[in-house]
Short mmCIF file of C-alpha atoms in Angstrom, two decimals:
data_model
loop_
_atom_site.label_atom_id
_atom_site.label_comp_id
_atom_site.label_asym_id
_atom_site.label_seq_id
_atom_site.Cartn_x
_atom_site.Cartn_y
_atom_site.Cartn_z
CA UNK F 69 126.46 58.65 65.11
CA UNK F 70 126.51 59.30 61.51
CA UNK F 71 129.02 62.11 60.63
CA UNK F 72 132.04 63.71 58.79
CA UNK F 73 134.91 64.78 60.44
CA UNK F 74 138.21 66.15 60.31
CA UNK F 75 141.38 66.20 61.70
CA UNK F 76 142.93 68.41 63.44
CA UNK F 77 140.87 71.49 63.85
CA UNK F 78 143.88 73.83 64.17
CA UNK F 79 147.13 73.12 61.94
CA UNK F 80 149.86 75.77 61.64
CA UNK F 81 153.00 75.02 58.99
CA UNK F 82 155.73 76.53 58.19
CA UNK F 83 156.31 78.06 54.95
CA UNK F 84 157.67 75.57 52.39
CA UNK F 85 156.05 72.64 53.46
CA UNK F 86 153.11 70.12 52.55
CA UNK F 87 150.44 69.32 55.29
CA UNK F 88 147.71 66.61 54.74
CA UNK F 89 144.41 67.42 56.14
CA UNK F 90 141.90 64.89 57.21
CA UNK F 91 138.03 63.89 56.11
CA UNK F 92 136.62 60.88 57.08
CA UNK F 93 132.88 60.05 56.90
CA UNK F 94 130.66 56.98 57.78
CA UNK F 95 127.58 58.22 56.41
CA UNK F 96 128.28 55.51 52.92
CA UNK F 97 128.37 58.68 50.84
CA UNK F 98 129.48 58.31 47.34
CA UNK F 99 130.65 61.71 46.89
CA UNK F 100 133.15 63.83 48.91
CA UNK F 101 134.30 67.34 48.45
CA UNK F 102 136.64 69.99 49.79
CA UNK F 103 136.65 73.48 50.31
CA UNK F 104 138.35 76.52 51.16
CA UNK F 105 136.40 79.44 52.98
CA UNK F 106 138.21 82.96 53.06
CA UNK F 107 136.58 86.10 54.51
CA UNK F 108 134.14 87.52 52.41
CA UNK F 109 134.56 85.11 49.92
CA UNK F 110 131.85 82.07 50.51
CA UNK F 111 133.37 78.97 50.00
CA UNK F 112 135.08 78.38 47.04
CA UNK F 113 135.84 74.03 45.61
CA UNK F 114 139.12 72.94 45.54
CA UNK F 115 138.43 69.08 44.72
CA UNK F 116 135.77 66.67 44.30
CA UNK F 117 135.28 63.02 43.77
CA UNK F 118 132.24 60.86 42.92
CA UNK F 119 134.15 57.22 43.44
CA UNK F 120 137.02 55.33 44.89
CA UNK F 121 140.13 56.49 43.16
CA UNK F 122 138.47 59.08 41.04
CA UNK F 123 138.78 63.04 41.58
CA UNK F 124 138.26 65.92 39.78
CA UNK F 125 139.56 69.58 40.14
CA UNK F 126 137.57 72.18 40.91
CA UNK F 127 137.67 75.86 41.15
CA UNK F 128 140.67 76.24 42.92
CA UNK F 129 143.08 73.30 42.68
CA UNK F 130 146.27 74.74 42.21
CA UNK F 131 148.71 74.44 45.02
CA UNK F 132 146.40 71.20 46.14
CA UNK F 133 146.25 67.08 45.71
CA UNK F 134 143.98 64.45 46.52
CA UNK F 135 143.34 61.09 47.20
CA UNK F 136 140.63 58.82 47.34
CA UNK F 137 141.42 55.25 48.16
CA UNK F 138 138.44 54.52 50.22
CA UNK F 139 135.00 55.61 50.19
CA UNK F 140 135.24 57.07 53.14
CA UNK F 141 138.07 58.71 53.35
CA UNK F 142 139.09 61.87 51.12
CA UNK F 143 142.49 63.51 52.64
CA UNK F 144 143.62 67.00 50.77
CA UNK F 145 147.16 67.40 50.94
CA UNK F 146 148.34 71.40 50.82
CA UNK F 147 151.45 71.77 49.31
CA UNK F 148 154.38 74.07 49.15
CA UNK F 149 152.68 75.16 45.64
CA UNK F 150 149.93 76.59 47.61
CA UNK F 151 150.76 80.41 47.45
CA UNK F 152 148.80 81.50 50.55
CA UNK F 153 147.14 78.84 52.15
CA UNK F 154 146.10 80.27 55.18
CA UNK F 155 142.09 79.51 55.27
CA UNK F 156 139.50 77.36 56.63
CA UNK F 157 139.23 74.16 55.40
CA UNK F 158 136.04 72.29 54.71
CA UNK F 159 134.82 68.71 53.77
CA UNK F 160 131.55 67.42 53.00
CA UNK F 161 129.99 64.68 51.31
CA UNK F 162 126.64 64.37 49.57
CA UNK F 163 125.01 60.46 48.46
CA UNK F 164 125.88 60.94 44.72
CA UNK F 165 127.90 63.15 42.84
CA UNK F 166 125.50 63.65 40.43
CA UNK F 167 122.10 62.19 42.14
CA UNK F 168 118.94 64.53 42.73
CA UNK F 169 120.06 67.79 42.31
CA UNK F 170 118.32 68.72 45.69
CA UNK F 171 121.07 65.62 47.27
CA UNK F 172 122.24 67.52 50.42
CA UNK F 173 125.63 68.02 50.94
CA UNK F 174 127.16 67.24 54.80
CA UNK F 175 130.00 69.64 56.43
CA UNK F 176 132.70 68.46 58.71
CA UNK F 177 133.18 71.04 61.56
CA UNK F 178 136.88 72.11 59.44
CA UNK F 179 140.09 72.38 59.99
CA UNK F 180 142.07 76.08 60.52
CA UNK F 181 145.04 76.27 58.88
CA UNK F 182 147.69 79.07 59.45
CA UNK F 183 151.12 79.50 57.55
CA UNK F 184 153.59 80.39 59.83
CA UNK D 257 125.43 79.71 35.17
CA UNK D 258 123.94 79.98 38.28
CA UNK D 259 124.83 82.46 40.98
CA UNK D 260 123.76 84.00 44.09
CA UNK D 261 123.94 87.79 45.52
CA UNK D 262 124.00 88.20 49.35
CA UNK D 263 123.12 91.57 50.00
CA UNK D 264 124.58 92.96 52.90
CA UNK D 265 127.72 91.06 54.58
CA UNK D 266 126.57 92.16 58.07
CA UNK D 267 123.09 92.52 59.97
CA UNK D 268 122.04 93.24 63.46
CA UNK D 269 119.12 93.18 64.60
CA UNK D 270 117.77 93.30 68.41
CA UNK D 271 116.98 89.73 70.07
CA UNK D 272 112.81 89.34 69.24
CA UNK D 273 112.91 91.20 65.86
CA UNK D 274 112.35 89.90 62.79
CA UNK D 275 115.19 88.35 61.19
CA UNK D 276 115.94 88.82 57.10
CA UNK D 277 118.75 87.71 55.05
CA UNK D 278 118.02 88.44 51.31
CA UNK D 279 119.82 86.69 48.95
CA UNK D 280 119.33 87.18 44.95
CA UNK D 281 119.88 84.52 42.14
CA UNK D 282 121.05 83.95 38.67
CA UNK D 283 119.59 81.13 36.93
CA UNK D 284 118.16 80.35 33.02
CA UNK D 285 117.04 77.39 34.43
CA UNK D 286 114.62 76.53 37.46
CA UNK D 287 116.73 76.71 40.17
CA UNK D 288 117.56 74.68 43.30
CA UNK D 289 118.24 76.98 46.64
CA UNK D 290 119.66 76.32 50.02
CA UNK D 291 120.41 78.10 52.79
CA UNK D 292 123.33 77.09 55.56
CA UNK D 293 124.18 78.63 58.59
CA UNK D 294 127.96 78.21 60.17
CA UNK D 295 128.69 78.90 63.97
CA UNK D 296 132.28 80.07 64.63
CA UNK D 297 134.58 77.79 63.50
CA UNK D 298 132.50 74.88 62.56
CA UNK D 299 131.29 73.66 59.58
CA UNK D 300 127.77 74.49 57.56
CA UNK D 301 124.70 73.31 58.93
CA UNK D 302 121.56 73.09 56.25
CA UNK D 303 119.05 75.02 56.76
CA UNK D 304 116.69 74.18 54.36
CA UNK D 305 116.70 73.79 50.97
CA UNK D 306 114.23 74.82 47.97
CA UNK D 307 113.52 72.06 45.33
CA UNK D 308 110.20 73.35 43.78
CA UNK D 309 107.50 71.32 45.63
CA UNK D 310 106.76 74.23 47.17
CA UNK D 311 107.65 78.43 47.28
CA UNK D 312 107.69 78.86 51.04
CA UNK D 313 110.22 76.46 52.56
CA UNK D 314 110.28 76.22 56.38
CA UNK D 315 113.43 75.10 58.01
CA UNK D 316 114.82 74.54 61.43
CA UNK D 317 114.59 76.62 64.03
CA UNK D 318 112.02 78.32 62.96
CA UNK D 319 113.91 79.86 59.53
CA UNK D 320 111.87 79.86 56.42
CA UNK D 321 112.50 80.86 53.10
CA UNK D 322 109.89 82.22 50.51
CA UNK D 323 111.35 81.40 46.92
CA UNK D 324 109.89 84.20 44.22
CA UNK D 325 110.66 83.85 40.66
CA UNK D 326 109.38 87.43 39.60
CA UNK D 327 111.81 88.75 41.83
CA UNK D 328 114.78 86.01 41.71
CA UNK D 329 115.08 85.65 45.31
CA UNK D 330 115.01 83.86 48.02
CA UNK D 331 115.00 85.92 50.97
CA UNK D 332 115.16 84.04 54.71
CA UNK D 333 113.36 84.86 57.70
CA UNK D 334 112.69 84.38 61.16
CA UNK D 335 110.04 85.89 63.34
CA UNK D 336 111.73 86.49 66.65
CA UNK D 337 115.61 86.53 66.64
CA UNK D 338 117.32 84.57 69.51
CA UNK D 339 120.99 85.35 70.44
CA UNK D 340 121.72 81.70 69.71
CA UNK D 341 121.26 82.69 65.86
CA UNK D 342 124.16 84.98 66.23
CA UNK D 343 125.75 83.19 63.06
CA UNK D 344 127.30 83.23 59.19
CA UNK D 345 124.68 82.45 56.88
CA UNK D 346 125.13 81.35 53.09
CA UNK D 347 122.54 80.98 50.16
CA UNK D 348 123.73 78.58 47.77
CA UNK D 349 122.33 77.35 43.88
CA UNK D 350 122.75 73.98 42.22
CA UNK D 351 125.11 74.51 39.11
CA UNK D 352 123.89 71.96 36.75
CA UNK D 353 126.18 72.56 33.98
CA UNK D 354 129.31 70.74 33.70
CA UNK D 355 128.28 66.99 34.63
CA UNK D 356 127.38 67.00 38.68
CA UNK D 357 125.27 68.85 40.64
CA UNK D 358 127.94 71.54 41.92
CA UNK D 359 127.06 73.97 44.89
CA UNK D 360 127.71 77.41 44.61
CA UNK D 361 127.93 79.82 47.38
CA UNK D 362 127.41 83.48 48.37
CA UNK D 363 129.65 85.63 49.94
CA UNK D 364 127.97 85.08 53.24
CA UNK D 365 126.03 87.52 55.75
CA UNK D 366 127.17 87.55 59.49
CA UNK D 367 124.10 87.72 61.62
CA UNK D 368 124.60 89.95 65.02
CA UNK D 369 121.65 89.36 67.53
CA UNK D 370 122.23 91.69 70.52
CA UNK D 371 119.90 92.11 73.73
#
């Protein structure tokens, strides 16, 4: 089965330290995204990338880092920085970056983080 | 830029009765809709997705979504509610500006379906 997913659904952390969330997909999507969902607020982009060991900031990067050393894998790391990183956290991944403009983009089923 | 409006954060409506999320949008360029629905705690799930081949867009589960430029909108509906749709749903518009094709989202509308 084709798919994104993400590891581990629930994370908690305690103040002051970094915690590295999980995406992996196997759907040979070139681009990969992540992004944080509040209450009330929609979802809002933390980072994207189009290509192996490129990424790009997006709305909301502060507080956040990236990698991307294979295609299909795009971990977000949440760092001390982060000033209140309690959210739900969500990865998808669409063919191209900058393809069709109608190029669906896939979810993972997210990961809940809560700052202890 | 491109935005979106969800009006209303929260509907209920009575399982068999006609289901409408309206969402609004912002464009000075033709735009490109979706709509995704979320179940609790999982990710989004499209919907279905406006790209200009045609103004009524029918989805799964019997969702469809009637795009009209005179009134910027792109309202979604459903004939007969089932509690399964009990759900957050999102509109969303393709930002074109700034060198990708870059989603953006509405605040969301929790759907309520109860018997």
């Amino acid at each position: 089965d084709g798919g994104i997913t993400q590891s581990p659904k629930y994370l908690f952390r305690k103040e002051g330290q970094n915690v590295t969330l999980s995406c992996e997909q196997n759907l040979n999507h070139d681009a990969m995204y992540w992004y944080r969902q509040d209450p009330g607020q929609g979802l809002r982009l933390i980072y994207y990338s189009q290509i192996v060991n490129d990424f790009q900031k997006g709305d909301i990067a502060e507080g956040y880092s990236v990698s991307r050393e294979k295609k299909e894998s795009f971990p977000l790391t949440v760092t001390s920085a982060q000033k209140n990183p309690t959210a739900f956290y969500l990865c998808a991944s669409s063919p191209r970056l900058a393809g069709e403009v109608w190029d669906t983009q896939y979810f993972g089923p997210g990961t809940r983080l809560t700052v202890l | 830029a491109q935005s979106v409006t969800q009006l209303g954060s929260h509907v209920s409506v009575s399982e068999g009765a006609l289901v409408l999320l309206r969402c609004n949008y912002s464009s000075s360029v033709p735009p490109y809709l979706f709509w995704y629905v979320q179940y609790p705690n999982q990710g989004l799930q499209l919907l279905l997705k406006y790209t200009s081949a045609a103004t009524l867009v029918k989805g799964i589960n019997d969702f469809e979504a009637e795009f009209k430029k005179s009134e910027t909108s792109f309202h979604l509906t459903k004939p007969s509610a089932h509690m399964s749709d009990a759900a957050e749903y999102f509109c969303a518009v393709i930002n074109l500006s700034g060198g990708y094709n870059k989603l953006i989202f509405g605040a969301g509308t929790r759907l309520a379906v109860h018997p």
